[in-house]
mmCIF file of C-alpha atoms in Angstrom:
data_model
loop_
_atom_site.group_PDB
_atom_site.id
_atom_site.type_symbol
_atom_site.label_atom_id
_atom_site.label_comp_id
_atom_site.label_asym_id
_atom_site.label_seq_id
_atom_site.Cartn_x
_atom_site.Cartn_y
_atom_site.Cartn_z
ATOM 1 C CA MET Q 1 -51.139 -21.500 -40.110
ATOM 2 C CA LYS Q 2 -49.145 -19.198 -42.363
ATOM 3 C CA ASN Q 3 -45.621 -20.293 -41.440
ATOM 4 C CA ILE Q 4 -45.881 -24.083 -41.376
ATOM 5 C CA LYS Q 5 -47.515 -26.839 -43.410
ATOM 6 C CA LEU Q 6 -48.830 -30.021 -41.836
ATOM 7 C CA GLU Q 7 -49.131 -33.380 -43.569
ATOM 8 C CA LYS Q 8 -49.946 -36.762 -42.142
ATOM 9 C CA GLN Q 9 -48.575 -39.910 -43.779
ATOM 10 C CA LYS Q 10 -49.935 -42.975 -42.023
ATOM 11 C CA SER Q 11 -48.983 -42.373 -38.377
ATOM 12 C CA THR Q 12 -46.318 -39.745 -39.073
ATOM 13 C CA LEU Q 13 -46.971 -36.023 -38.744
ATOM 14 C CA ILE Q 14 -44.715 -33.998 -41.065
ATOM 15 C CA ILE Q 15 -44.192 -30.389 -40.006
ATOM 16 C CA THR Q 16 -42.730 -28.303 -42.817
ATOM 17 C CA ILE Q 17 -41.437 -24.873 -41.872
ATOM 18 C CA ASN Q 18 -42.718 -22.790 -44.742
ATOM 19 C CA ARG Q 19 -40.879 -19.470 -45.065
ATOM 20 C CA PRO Q 20 -38.645 -20.303 -48.043
ATOM 21 C CA ASP Q 21 -38.287 -16.656 -49.063
ATOM 22 C CA LYS Q 22 -36.672 -16.061 -45.629
ATOM 23 C CA LEU Q 23 -34.744 -19.372 -45.702
ATOM 24 C CA ASN Q 24 -37.301 -20.588 -43.141
ATOM 25 C CA ALA Q 25 -35.912 -18.268 -40.453
ATOM 26 C CA LEU Q 26 -37.506 -18.393 -37.005
ATOM 27 C CA ASN Q 27 -39.774 -15.509 -36.103
ATOM 28 C CA VAL Q 28 -42.287 -14.976 -33.306
ATOM 29 C CA ASP Q 29 -45.270 -16.274 -35.272
ATOM 30 C CA LEU Q 30 -43.410 -19.393 -36.371
ATOM 31 C CA ILE Q 31 -42.355 -20.226 -32.815
ATOM 32 C CA ASN Q 32 -45.942 -19.761 -31.630
ATOM 33 C CA GLU Q 33 -47.291 -21.975 -34.414
ATOM 34 C CA LEU Q 34 -44.777 -24.731 -33.695
ATOM 35 C CA SER Q 35 -45.617 -24.540 -29.985
ATOM 36 C CA GLU Q 36 -49.309 -24.946 -30.762
ATOM 37 C CA VAL Q 37 -48.782 -27.931 -33.075
ATOM 38 C CA PHE Q 38 -46.566 -29.802 -30.639
ATOM 39 C CA SER Q 39 -48.967 -29.128 -27.765
ATOM 40 C CA VAL Q 40 -52.059 -30.215 -29.710
ATOM 41 C CA HIS Q 41 -50.534 -33.499 -30.891
ATOM 42 C CA ARG Q 42 -48.690 -34.515 -27.718
ATOM 43 C CA GLU Q 43 -51.394 -36.996 -26.687
ATOM 44 C CA ASP Q 44 -52.660 -37.795 -30.200
ATOM 45 C CA LYS Q 45 -52.639 -41.591 -30.298
ATOM 46 C CA SER Q 46 -52.946 -41.651 -34.088
ATOM 47 C CA ILE Q 47 -49.442 -40.178 -34.405
ATOM 48 C CA SER Q 48 -46.413 -42.319 -33.591
ATOM 49 C CA SER Q 49 -43.661 -39.844 -34.526
ATOM 50 C CA ILE Q 50 -43.070 -36.375 -35.916
ATOM 51 C CA ILE Q 51 -40.747 -35.157 -38.668
ATOM 52 C CA VAL Q 52 -39.654 -31.521 -38.803
ATOM 53 C CA THR Q 53 -38.213 -30.208 -42.074
ATOM 54 C CA GLY Q 54 -37.919 -27.019 -44.112
ATOM 55 C CA ALA Q 55 -39.657 -25.921 -47.292
ATOM 56 C CA GLY Q 56 -37.566 -25.816 -50.450
ATOM 57 C CA ASP Q 57 -34.159 -27.355 -51.043
ATOM 58 C CA LYS Q 58 -31.929 -24.645 -49.592
ATOM 59 C CA SER Q 59 -32.724 -24.411 -45.914
ATOM 60 C CA PHE Q 60 -33.979 -26.338 -42.911
ATOM 61 C CA VAL Q 61 -33.962 -23.208 -40.740
ATOM 62 C CA ALA Q 62 -31.256 -20.636 -41.427
ATOM 63 C CA GLY Q 63 -31.445 -19.087 -37.960
ATOM 64 C CA ALA Q 64 -33.540 -16.393 -36.356
ATOM 65 C CA ASP Q 65 -35.230 -13.664 -38.356
ATOM 66 C CA ILE Q 66 -32.616 -10.959 -37.778
ATOM 67 C CA LYS Q 67 -34.746 -8.232 -39.376
ATOM 68 C CA GLU Q 68 -37.560 -8.899 -36.929
ATOM 69 C CA MET Q 69 -35.191 -9.232 -33.959
ATOM 70 C CA SER Q 70 -33.484 -5.926 -34.698
ATOM 71 C CA ALA Q 71 -36.733 -4.109 -33.916
ATOM 72 C CA PHE Q 72 -37.342 -5.864 -30.564
ATOM 73 C CA SER Q 73 -37.488 -3.958 -27.319
ATOM 74 C CA GLN Q 74 -35.695 -5.513 -24.351
ATOM 75 C CA SER Q 75 -38.922 -7.081 -23.086
ATOM 76 C CA GLU Q 76 -39.830 -8.380 -26.548
ATOM 77 C CA ALA Q 77 -36.392 -9.959 -26.923
ATOM 78 C CA ALA Q 78 -36.756 -11.656 -23.535
ATOM 79 C CA SER Q 79 -40.212 -12.948 -24.449
ATOM 80 C CA TYR Q 80 -38.938 -14.290 -27.789
ATOM 81 C CA SER Q 81 -36.069 -16.089 -26.076
ATOM 82 C CA ASN Q 82 -38.309 -17.569 -23.392
ATOM 83 C CA ARG Q 83 -40.848 -18.797 -25.949
ATOM 84 C CA GLY Q 84 -38.075 -20.462 -27.937
ATOM 85 C CA ILE Q 85 -36.623 -22.122 -24.850
ATOM 86 C CA GLU Q 86 -40.066 -23.378 -23.843
ATOM 87 C CA LEU Q 87 -40.695 -24.805 -27.327
ATOM 88 C CA PHE Q 88 -37.337 -26.565 -27.594
ATOM 89 C CA ASN Q 89 -37.639 -28.003 -24.079
ATOM 90 C CA ASN Q 90 -41.068 -29.323 -25.056
ATOM 91 C CA ILE Q 91 -39.631 -30.988 -28.169
ATOM 92 C CA GLU Q 92 -36.729 -32.520 -26.257
ATOM 93 C CA SER Q 93 -39.077 -34.030 -23.668
ATOM 94 C CA TYR Q 94 -41.730 -35.015 -26.209
ATOM 95 C CA SER Q 95 -43.473 -38.354 -25.703
ATOM 96 C CA LYS Q 96 -43.056 -39.348 -29.359
ATOM 97 C CA PRO Q 97 -39.818 -39.508 -31.364
ATOM 98 C CA VAL Q 98 -39.136 -36.232 -33.171
ATOM 99 C CA ILE Q 99 -36.919 -36.471 -36.261
ATOM 100 C CA ALA Q 100 -35.188 -33.421 -37.734
ATOM 101 C CA ALA Q 101 -34.956 -33.900 -41.498
ATOM 102 C CA ILE Q 102 -32.214 -31.341 -42.134
ATOM 103 C CA ASN Q 103 -32.564 -30.531 -45.825
ATOM 104 C CA GLY Q 104 -30.253 -27.507 -46.070
ATOM 105 C CA TYR Q 105 -28.872 -24.706 -43.926
ATOM 106 C CA ALA Q 106 -29.369 -25.265 -40.181
ATOM 107 C CA LEU Q 107 -27.724 -22.294 -38.535
ATOM 108 C CA GLY Q 108 -28.134 -20.614 -35.160
ATOM 109 C CA GLY Q 109 -31.675 -21.177 -33.930
ATOM 110 C CA GLY Q 110 -32.186 -23.638 -36.777
ATOM 111 C CA LEU Q 111 -29.458 -25.911 -35.468
ATOM 112 C CA GLU Q 112 -30.792 -25.401 -31.946
ATOM 113 C CA LEU Q 113 -34.174 -26.652 -33.195
ATOM 114 C CA ALA Q 114 -32.494 -29.710 -34.709
ATOM 115 C CA LEU Q 115 -30.562 -30.312 -31.471
ATOM 116 C CA SER Q 116 -33.813 -30.386 -29.520
ATOM 117 C CA CYS Q 117 -35.130 -33.166 -31.778
ATOM 118 C CA HIS Q 118 -34.343 -36.743 -30.787
ATOM 119 C CA ILE Q 119 -32.925 -37.850 -34.146
ATOM 120 C CA ARG Q 120 -31.161 -35.857 -36.867
ATOM 121 C CA TYR Q 121 -31.068 -37.029 -40.480
ATOM 122 C CA ILE Q 122 -29.119 -34.700 -42.756
ATOM 123 C CA SER Q 123 -28.890 -34.174 -46.500
ATOM 124 C CA LYS Q 124 -25.519 -34.453 -48.224
ATOM 125 C CA THR Q 125 -25.504 -30.736 -49.070
ATOM 126 C CA ALA Q 126 -26.599 -29.410 -45.668
ATOM 127 C CA ILE Q 127 -24.478 -26.857 -43.803
ATOM 128 C CA ILE Q 128 -24.840 -26.414 -40.062
ATOM 129 C CA GLY Q 129 -23.374 -24.234 -37.347
ATOM 130 C CA LEU Q 130 -23.884 -21.863 -34.428
ATOM 131 C CA PRO Q 131 -22.566 -18.475 -35.614
ATOM 132 C CA GLU Q 132 -24.030 -16.377 -32.781
ATOM 133 C CA VAL Q 133 -20.706 -15.192 -31.311
ATOM 134 C CA SER Q 134 -19.915 -13.471 -34.614
ATOM 135 C CA LEU Q 135 -22.957 -11.269 -33.867
ATOM 136 C CA GLY Q 136 -21.992 -10.660 -30.239
ATOM 137 C CA LEU Q 137 -24.509 -13.238 -28.960
ATOM 138 C CA ILE Q 138 -24.532 -16.814 -27.690
ATOM 139 C CA PRO Q 139 -26.949 -19.613 -28.640
ATOM 140 C CA GLY Q 140 -30.040 -18.602 -26.706
ATOM 141 C CA PHE Q 141 -32.434 -21.552 -26.923
ATOM 142 C CA GLY Q 142 -30.466 -24.120 -24.924
ATOM 143 C CA GLY Q 143 -28.045 -24.978 -27.730
ATOM 144 C CA THR Q 144 -24.936 -24.579 -25.570
ATOM 145 C CA GLN Q 145 -25.996 -27.446 -23.311
ATOM 146 C CA ARG Q 146 -27.590 -29.654 -25.951
ATOM 147 C CA LEU Q 147 -24.581 -29.424 -28.244
ATOM 148 C CA LYS Q 148 -22.223 -30.296 -25.380
ATOM 149 C CA ASN Q 149 -24.392 -33.266 -24.387
ATOM 150 C CA ILE Q 150 -24.420 -34.595 -27.956
ATOM 151 C CA VAL Q 151 -20.841 -34.026 -29.175
ATOM 152 C CA GLY Q 152 -18.880 -33.428 -25.981
ATOM 153 C CA LEU Q 153 -17.356 -30.389 -24.282
ATOM 154 C CA GLY Q 154 -14.339 -29.770 -26.527
ATOM 155 C CA ILE Q 155 -16.154 -29.969 -29.849
ATOM 156 C CA ALA Q 156 -19.039 -27.868 -28.523
ATOM 157 C CA ILE Q 157 -16.709 -25.104 -27.383
ATOM 158 C CA GLU Q 158 -14.786 -25.266 -30.677
ATOM 159 C CA MET Q 159 -17.951 -24.989 -32.785
ATOM 160 C CA ILE Q 160 -19.513 -22.204 -30.737
ATOM 161 C CA THR Q 161 -16.427 -20.040 -30.186
ATOM 162 C CA SER Q 162 -15.190 -20.330 -33.779
ATOM 163 C CA ALA Q 163 -18.701 -19.791 -35.224
ATOM 164 C CA LYS Q 164 -17.651 -22.167 -38.003
ATOM 165 C CA HIS Q 165 -19.964 -23.988 -40.365
ATOM 166 C CA ILE Q 166 -19.608 -27.732 -40.890
ATOM 167 C CA ASP Q 167 -20.851 -30.052 -43.622
ATOM 168 C CA SER Q 168 -22.808 -33.285 -43.380
ATOM 169 C CA GLU Q 169 -19.766 -35.565 -43.264
ATOM 170 C CA GLU Q 170 -18.301 -33.619 -40.354
ATOM 171 C CA ALA Q 171 -21.691 -33.710 -38.610
ATOM 172 C CA ILE Q 172 -21.627 -37.507 -38.831
ATOM 173 C CA ARG Q 173 -18.004 -37.722 -37.687
ATOM 174 C CA ILE Q 174 -18.654 -35.793 -34.477
ATOM 175 C CA GLY Q 175 -21.941 -37.561 -33.748
ATOM 176 C CA LEU Q 176 -24.161 -34.561 -34.377
ATOM 177 C CA ALA Q 177 -26.184 -36.304 -37.099
ATOM 178 C CA ASN Q 178 -27.445 -39.884 -37.255
ATOM 179 C CA LYS Q 179 -27.330 -40.377 -41.014
ATOM 180 C CA VAL Q 180 -26.413 -38.613 -44.260
ATOM 181 C CA CYS Q 181 -29.240 -39.059 -46.774
ATOM 182 C CA HIS Q 182 -29.716 -38.711 -50.515
ATOM 183 C CA ASN Q 183 -33.395 -37.998 -49.786
ATOM 184 C CA VAL Q 184 -33.672 -36.874 -46.193
ATOM 185 C CA LEU Q 185 -37.465 -36.815 -45.995
ATOM 186 C CA GLU Q 186 -37.814 -40.245 -47.604
ATOM 187 C CA ASP Q 187 -35.293 -41.758 -45.197
ATOM 188 C CA SER Q 188 -36.965 -40.034 -42.236
ATOM 189 C CA LEU Q 189 -40.337 -41.473 -43.260
ATOM 190 C CA PHE Q 190 -38.805 -44.940 -43.573
ATOM 191 C CA LEU Q 191 -37.449 -44.664 -40.020
ATOM 192 C CA SER Q 192 -40.754 -43.336 -38.759
ATOM 193 C CA GLU Q 193 -42.557 -46.319 -40.266
ATOM 194 C CA LYS Q 194 -40.224 -48.690 -38.394
ATOM 195 C CA ILE Q 195 -40.867 -46.781 -35.168
ATOM 196 C CA SER Q 196 -44.647 -47.065 -35.666
ATOM 197 C CA LYS Q 197 -44.461 -50.864 -35.411
ATOM 198 C CA ASN Q 198 -43.305 -50.714 -31.790
ATOM 199 C CA SER Q 199 -45.106 -50.114 -28.494
ATOM 200 C CA PRO Q 200 -46.054 -46.425 -28.054
ATOM 201 C CA LEU Q 201 -45.967 -46.739 -24.260
ATOM 202 C CA ALA Q 202 -42.549 -48.396 -24.278
ATOM 203 C CA ILE Q 203 -41.239 -45.713 -26.651
ATOM 204 C CA LYS Q 204 -42.632 -42.946 -24.429
ATOM 205 C CA LEU Q 205 -41.023 -44.414 -21.310
ATOM 206 C CA ALA Q 206 -37.736 -45.030 -23.122
ATOM 207 C CA ILE Q 207 -37.545 -41.414 -24.299
ATOM 208 C CA GLN Q 208 -38.348 -40.150 -20.802
ATOM 209 C CA SER Q 209 -35.613 -42.345 -19.336
ATOM 210 C CA ILE Q 210 -33.006 -41.383 -21.929
ATOM 211 C CA VAL Q 211 -33.701 -37.633 -21.773
ATOM 212 C CA SER Q 212 -33.964 -37.431 -17.982
ATOM 213 C CA GLY Q 213 -31.060 -39.789 -17.302
ATOM 214 C CA GLU Q 214 -33.266 -41.678 -14.850
ATOM 215 C CA ASN Q 215 -34.878 -45.091 -14.974
ATOM 216 C CA ALA Q 216 -38.487 -44.916 -16.102
#
C-alpha cells in the first residue's frame, strides 16, 4: 500500500497515514486502502484494537486532497463522498476499539476520520476544525452528526458555521478529545494494551450497544 503503513505491536494494529508531503490529506487511493485494511482485519482475532495516526509530526490528516478534488466530475465527486461515508460508518461500527492518535492538524475530512473513531487522544500541539463552509461546502463524511453527538448541538453549530480551528485544550474542554498527550502514540499504545486484557466478545457487544443506542 502506497498511502499507509501497517505495524503490529502485540495485539494492536497501528495504521499510519503516510502522505506527509501532502500533510496526509485524504485522496481516493487512501480511502480505498483504509477501507481494505479495516475490512480485512474486522474478524482478525489476533488484533484487539486499532490505532490510526499520521506520518510525521505536523499532521494527522489535514483534510481532503483539494488538488485531486478540483478535477473531479460530478459522478467522481459523488463516488468519493460515498466511499468516505462508507469507510467512516465502518470505523464507527467496528467490532474492536479504534483509537485516533491525533498527532497534528486534523481538519475537515481529517477531523471527520477522528470523529468516526471510538477514542481520540490528541497531542498538545494539535489543531483541529471543520473549515468546509469557508470553501462553500459542508462536512461530507457524516461529521455534522458525529460532532453534534459528541459535543452537543450548540458547540457543533458554532464550530461548523464559524469554520474556526481549536487547540488541544479546547478539544478537551468541549469533550471532543479524551486526553491531551505528550506522546500521543505511546499513550494510545498504553491504552490499547489495557484494552487487550479484557474480553473481546464483551468489548464487541459493548461497542455495538453504545454506538447503536440499544441493549446488546
